[in-house]
Backbone as numpy.savetxt, mean C-alpha at the origin, in Angstrom:
# Nx Ny Nz CAx CAy CAz Cx Cy Cz
-10.15 30.08 -6.73 -9.87 28.86 -6.76 -9.26 27.53 -7.22
-8.30 27.27 -7.05 -7.38 26.46 -8.08 -7.45 24.99 -8.18
-7.22 24.98 -9.59 -8.18 23.41 -9.92 -7.77 22.20 -9.74
-8.72 21.55 -9.04 -7.54 19.70 -8.60 -7.17 19.53 -9.62
-6.27 19.02 -8.78 -4.87 17.71 -10.12 -5.23 16.71 -9.27
-5.80 15.37 -9.69 -6.42 13.67 -9.20 -4.58 13.59 -9.64
-4.22 12.50 -9.10 -2.92 11.86 -9.48 -3.56 10.23 -9.36
-2.22 9.26 -9.98 -2.41 7.84 -8.85 -1.68 7.15 -9.46
-0.38 7.14 -8.26 0.54 6.54 -9.08 0.01 4.56 -8.50
1.02 4.09 -10.36 0.82 3.00 -9.29 2.45 2.31 -8.82
2.24 0.89 -8.71 3.42 1.35 -7.84 3.48 -1.15 -7.94
4.13 -1.86 -8.87 4.59 -3.39 -8.82 5.67 -3.88 -7.65
5.38 -4.11 -6.56 6.86 -4.30 -5.62 6.75 -6.11 -6.14
7.78 -6.80 -5.86 8.09 -7.73 -6.21 7.64 -8.70 -5.30
6.89 -9.40 -5.30 6.26 -10.64 -4.37 6.79 -12.44 -4.75
6.86 -12.86 -4.14 6.55 -13.85 -3.63 5.73 -14.91 -4.20
6.18 -16.10 -5.62 5.05 -16.86 -5.89 5.30 -18.30 -4.78
6.53 -18.20 -4.46 5.71 -19.59 -2.95 6.95 -19.01 -2.60
6.50 -19.18 -0.40 5.18 -20.23 -0.25 4.40 -19.06 -0.12
2.92 -19.70 0.34 2.11 -18.80 0.92 2.13 -17.81 1.79
1.35 -16.68 1.14 1.41 -16.07 2.23 0.47 -15.69 3.29
0.64 -15.71 4.49 0.28 -16.15 5.93 0.48 -14.62 6.63
-0.76 -15.16 7.85 -1.03 -13.93 8.30 0.03 -12.90 9.04
-0.22 -11.28 9.29 1.22 -11.04 9.00 2.60 -10.59 8.72
1.94 -11.18 7.55 3.65 -11.52 6.29 3.22 -10.02 5.45
4.30 -9.40 5.49 5.30 -8.51 4.26 4.91 -8.56 2.79
3.66 -7.53 2.09 3.93 -8.08 0.64 5.02 -7.43 -0.23
5.93 -8.09 -0.12 6.66 -7.06 -1.45 7.10 -6.62 -0.54
8.10 -5.19 -0.70 8.76 -4.88 0.55 8.25 -3.69 0.85
8.72 -2.89 1.57 9.05 -1.05 1.13 8.68 -0.84 0.01
7.48 0.18 -0.04 6.42 0.73 -1.77 6.99 3.05 -1.55
7.80 3.35 -2.53 8.16 4.04 -2.38 6.90 4.65 -3.81
7.24 6.07 -2.80 5.31 6.11 -3.98 6.55 7.43 -4.17
6.46 7.61 -5.56 7.09 9.05 -5.75 6.34 9.57 -6.18
6.50 11.42 -6.65 5.58 12.07 -6.60 4.37 12.46 -6.53
4.62 12.27 -5.25 2.70 12.10 -4.81 2.17 13.81 -4.66
3.16 14.40 -4.80 2.37 15.98 -4.20 3.54 16.52 -4.86
3.04 18.23 -5.42 3.83 18.97 -6.46 4.18 20.09 -5.43
3.26 20.18 -4.16 3.50 21.02 -3.77 3.56 21.20 -2.08
4.54 22.31 -1.57 4.60 22.24 0.12 3.96 21.47 1.43
2.33 22.11 0.43 1.45 21.51 2.17 0.45 20.12 1.51
1.60 19.46 0.59 1.54 17.66 0.35 -0.11 17.36 -0.03
-0.50 16.69 0.03 -1.31 16.80 -1.06 -2.83 15.46 -0.11
-4.01 15.05 -1.10 -4.85 14.02 0.16 -4.88 12.99 -0.52
-4.43 11.95 0.07 -4.84 10.50 -0.05 -5.92 10.00 -0.05
-6.54 9.98 -1.05 -8.39 9.61 -1.48 -8.51 8.34 -1.51
-8.00 7.50 -2.07 -8.27 5.38 -1.94 -6.58 4.90 -2.85
-6.67 3.08 -2.43 -6.29 2.62 -2.25 -6.59 2.03 -2.61
-5.69 0.66 -4.42 -6.57 0.09 -4.70 -5.50 -1.02 -4.93
-5.20 -3.04 -5.05 -4.95 -3.92 -4.31 -5.40 -3.95 -5.73
-4.97 -4.64 -6.61 -5.25 -5.27 -8.17 -4.29 -6.54 -7.82
-5.25 -8.39 -7.91 -4.18 -8.46 -8.28 -5.24 -9.76 -9.71
-3.24 -10.25 -10.03 -3.44 -10.93 -11.18 -4.74 -11.90 -10.86
-4.69 -13.41 -9.29 -5.28 -14.01 -9.43 -7.04 -14.04 -8.28
-7.10 -14.78 -7.83 -8.44 -13.91 -6.95 -7.59 -14.34 -5.62
-8.36 -13.66 -4.69 -7.63 -13.92 -2.80 -8.34 -14.17 -2.43
-8.41 -15.25 -1.60 -9.38 -15.96 -0.71 -10.34 -14.58 0.31
-12.16 -15.06 0.73 -12.43 -13.78 0.70 -12.12 -13.60 2.76
-11.65 -14.57 3.23 -11.29 -13.78 4.11 -10.25 -12.50 4.75
-8.87 -13.08 3.17 -7.59 -11.71 3.07 -7.22 -10.72 2.93
-7.31 -9.70 3.84 -7.59 -8.11 3.98 -6.12 -7.62 3.76
-5.21 -7.09 3.70 -4.34 -6.16 2.86 -4.84 -4.84 3.58
-3.31 -4.42 4.38 -3.45 -3.54 5.44 -2.32 -2.12 4.90
-2.11 -1.36 4.86 -1.00 -0.44 3.93 -0.54 0.43 5.40
0.67 0.43 5.36 0.57 1.59 6.81 2.11 3.05 5.50
1.76 4.48 6.09 2.09 4.75 5.10 2.41 6.25 5.99
3.98 6.57 5.22 5.32 7.11 6.20 5.76 8.27 5.13
5.86 9.40 6.30 5.82 10.60 5.51 7.68 10.36 5.24
8.53 10.02 5.84 9.48 10.29 5.67 9.96 9.01 5.74
11.70 8.07 4.51 11.78 7.13 4.30 12.32 5.81 5.87
10.55 5.19 6.11 11.45 3.89 7.45 12.95 3.86 7.11
14.17 3.55 7.63 15.21 3.41 7.05 15.96 2.61 7.83
14.75 2.40 9.20 15.31 1.15 11.19 14.36 0.35 10.86
13.24 -0.20 10.34 12.86 -0.99 9.89 13.45 -1.87 8.66
13.58 -3.05 8.62 14.03 -3.44 7.57 12.23 -4.40 7.08
12.24 -4.34 5.42 10.40 -5.09 5.56 10.72 -6.23 4.67
10.85 -7.29 4.30 11.57 -8.46 4.21 9.91 -8.75 3.17
9.48 -9.40 2.04 8.90 -9.91 1.83 8.67 -11.67 1.87
7.18 -11.27 2.60 6.75 -12.86 2.89 7.66 -12.95 4.52
7.62 -12.16 4.62 8.21 -12.41 6.27 7.37 -11.20 7.73
7.24 -11.57 8.52 7.21 -11.11 9.34 6.80 -9.62 9.88
5.59 -8.63 9.55 6.19 -7.11 9.35 6.77 -6.24 11.12
7.49 -6.27 11.57 8.20 -5.51 12.22 8.05 -3.95 12.00
7.89 -3.39 12.64 8.32 -1.41 12.52 9.04 -0.87 13.83
10.07 -0.86 13.42 10.94 -0.65 13.80 10.61 0.53 15.18
10.38 0.81 16.43 10.09 1.73 16.69 10.60 3.18 17.00
12.11 3.81 16.32 12.59 4.54 15.60 11.97 5.11 14.59
10.85 4.35 13.87 10.57 4.84 12.25 8.66 5.05 12.52
8.16 4.81 14.09 6.83 5.41 14.18 6.40 6.86 14.29
7.46 7.36 14.24 7.29 9.15 14.34 7.86 9.70 13.05
6.72 8.79 12.16 6.98 8.89 10.40 5.79 8.27 9.84
5.01 7.82 10.57 3.97 6.30 10.28 2.72 8.21 9.57
2.12 8.18 8.61 1.28 9.35 8.35 -0.60 8.38 8.63
-0.59 7.79 8.04 -1.87 6.62 8.27 -1.67 5.02 8.71
-3.03 5.07 8.67 -3.01 3.38 8.78 -4.01 2.78 7.81
-4.80 1.93 7.12 -5.51 1.40 6.47 -5.79 0.51 6.06
-6.45 -0.36 6.19 -7.29 -1.82 5.62 -7.74 -1.68 3.94
-7.31 -2.61 2.97 -8.25 -2.38 2.23 -9.08 -3.59 2.14
-10.52 -3.68 2.86 -11.24 -4.54 3.33 -12.02 -4.86 2.25
-12.68 -3.65 1.40 -14.01 -4.05 0.27 -13.64 -4.27 -0.73
-14.18 -6.05 -1.79 -13.46 -6.62 -2.17 -14.02 -6.63 -3.63
-13.71 -6.86 -4.40 -14.13 -7.23 -5.93 -13.72 -8.14 -6.30
-13.99 -9.06 -6.95 -14.42 -10.11 -7.71 -14.25 -9.93 -8.97
-13.49 -10.15 -9.90 -13.47 -10.33 -11.23 -12.92 -12.02 -11.88
-13.81 -12.62 -11.50 -13.02 -13.89 -12.41 -12.45 -14.39 -11.35
-10.98 -14.41 -12.60 -10.23 -14.95 -12.05 -9.31 -14.22 -11.33
-9.23 -12.94 -10.77 -7.88 -11.89 -10.50 -9.76 -11.37 -9.00
-8.93 -9.89 -8.65 -9.55 -9.73 -7.75 -8.62 -8.13 -7.99
-9.70 -7.35 -6.90 -9.13 -5.79 -6.01 -9.40 -5.77 -4.88
-8.86 -5.16 -3.84 -9.09 -5.08 -2.18 -9.30 -3.10 -2.66
-10.01 -2.61 -2.56 -9.69 -1.33 -2.03 -10.08 -0.64 -0.64
-9.34 1.07 -0.30 -9.68 1.18 0.48 -10.56 2.72 -0.04
-11.66 3.78 0.13 -12.37 4.38 -0.55 -12.37 5.94 0.42
-12.48 7.11 0.25 -12.96 7.59 0.47 -12.07 8.29 2.20
-10.56 8.32 1.51 -9.31 8.49 2.99 -9.67 9.32 3.49
-9.44 10.25 2.49 -9.25 12.16 2.75 -8.00 12.55 4.10
-6.70 11.37 3.66 -5.40 11.44 4.85 -4.85 12.48 3.63
-4.64 13.88 5.24 -3.31 14.82 4.28 -1.87 14.15 4.61
-1.16 14.10 3.38 0.47 13.97 3.43 1.13 15.06 3.33
1.77 14.84 3.67 2.59 15.67 3.51 3.73 15.33 3.86
5.06 14.84 2.42 5.94 14.20 2.73 7.48 15.67 3.00
8.15 14.72 3.54 9.44 15.35 4.13 10.07 15.82 2.91
10.17 15.05 1.66 11.26 14.65 0.56 10.77 14.43 -0.26
10.55 16.36 -0.90 10.15 16.48 -1.92 9.13 15.27 -3.13
7.97 15.56 -2.53 6.90 14.67 -3.33 6.60 13.36 -2.56
8.35 12.11 -1.74 7.99 11.00 -1.91 7.45 10.14 -1.25
6.12 10.23 -0.66 5.66 8.71 0.49 6.64 7.28 0.77
5.70 6.68 1.29 6.61 5.29 1.65 5.96 4.84 2.14
5.19 3.39 2.17 4.33 2.10 2.18 4.79 0.60 2.07
4.14 0.45 3.24 4.44 -0.94 3.08 2.86 -1.73 3.16
2.70 -3.22 2.88 1.64 -3.70 2.46 1.84 -4.97 3.97
0.89 -5.51 4.19 0.90 -6.93 5.16 -0.79 -7.48 4.98
0.00 -8.62 4.92 -1.68 -9.88 5.32 -2.21 -10.11 6.83
-3.17 -9.53 6.10 -4.51 -9.79 7.36 -5.54 -10.78 7.45
-6.33 -11.09 7.51 -8.11 -11.54 8.25 -7.08 -13.25 8.32
-7.99 -14.48 7.75 -8.22 -15.53 8.29 -7.73 -16.31 7.24
-7.26 -15.95 6.02 -6.81 -16.94 5.14 -5.20 -16.70 5.05
-4.43 -17.23 3.84 -3.48 -17.15 3.72 -3.36 -16.60 2.05
-2.63 -16.08 1.55 -2.67 -15.83 0.54 -1.42 -16.35 -0.55
-1.71 -17.29 -2.13 -0.82 -17.82 -2.85 -1.04 -17.24 -4.61
0.30 -16.37 -4.54 0.76 -15.71 -5.82 1.77 -16.27 -6.54
0.88 -16.15 -7.93 1.51 -17.47 -9.29 2.92 -17.46 -9.85
3.48 -15.79 -9.55 3.70 -14.82 -10.11 4.75 -13.18 -9.91
5.86 -13.26 -10.28 6.16 -12.59 -8.16 5.13 -10.99 -9.23
4.37 -10.59 -10.15 4.37 -9.68 -10.57 2.25 -9.55 -10.68
2.63 -10.65 -8.98 0.74 -10.49 -9.39 -0.13 -9.79 -9.04
0.44 -8.37 -8.01 -0.25 -7.59 -7.90 0.98 -5.98 -8.32
-0.69 -5.06 -8.14 -0.59 -3.43 -8.55 -1.00 -2.66 -6.75
-0.70 -1.57 -7.50 -0.81 -1.28 -6.34 -1.48 0.44 -6.74
-2.51 0.69 -6.68 -2.97 2.21 -6.91 -3.01 3.33 -6.63
-2.71 3.91 -5.82 -2.32 4.86 -4.24 -2.91 6.61 -5.36
-4.45 6.94 -4.87 -5.11 8.18 -4.93 -5.00 8.73 -4.58
-4.51 10.62 -5.13 -4.12 11.23 -4.62 -4.85 12.58 -4.82
-5.28 13.49 -4.48 -6.09 14.63 -4.77 -5.06 16.49 -4.28
-4.80 17.14 -4.79 -4.51 18.25 -4.77 -5.18 20.02 -5.09
-5.25 20.85 -4.73 -5.75 21.41 -5.39 -4.44 22.94 -5.46
């Protein structure tokens, strides 16, 4: 049995400090997750964490959609409504909610754990993801680098 390799890929998408994000708005733009897999069989996405420098209102959750191929037919515009082109739906590996919340005073994290999703990228270990605001509240960010996503992978 080969040893497990754990890898975390951190992405800091450029976000808008104004106006506030509303329900169904894309958070940042399309994220390119490079180096997620070094083997042809793929990797397991175990968890995803979004860390925010500002407090996230209690009613806000974030959905993440992961693609195994670059969804080039879709345009993901920061702080605009999410629309996935029908031709890109075939590339969706998974979608999940970052709904578990941790407060750190004026900062916050949203987490999805125990995902165990097999991800087999079609392009040299590169996956793609987009985040979208859900829930019953708006999100007000103070700076363009207020959030970071951490994608946690396991390989054998």
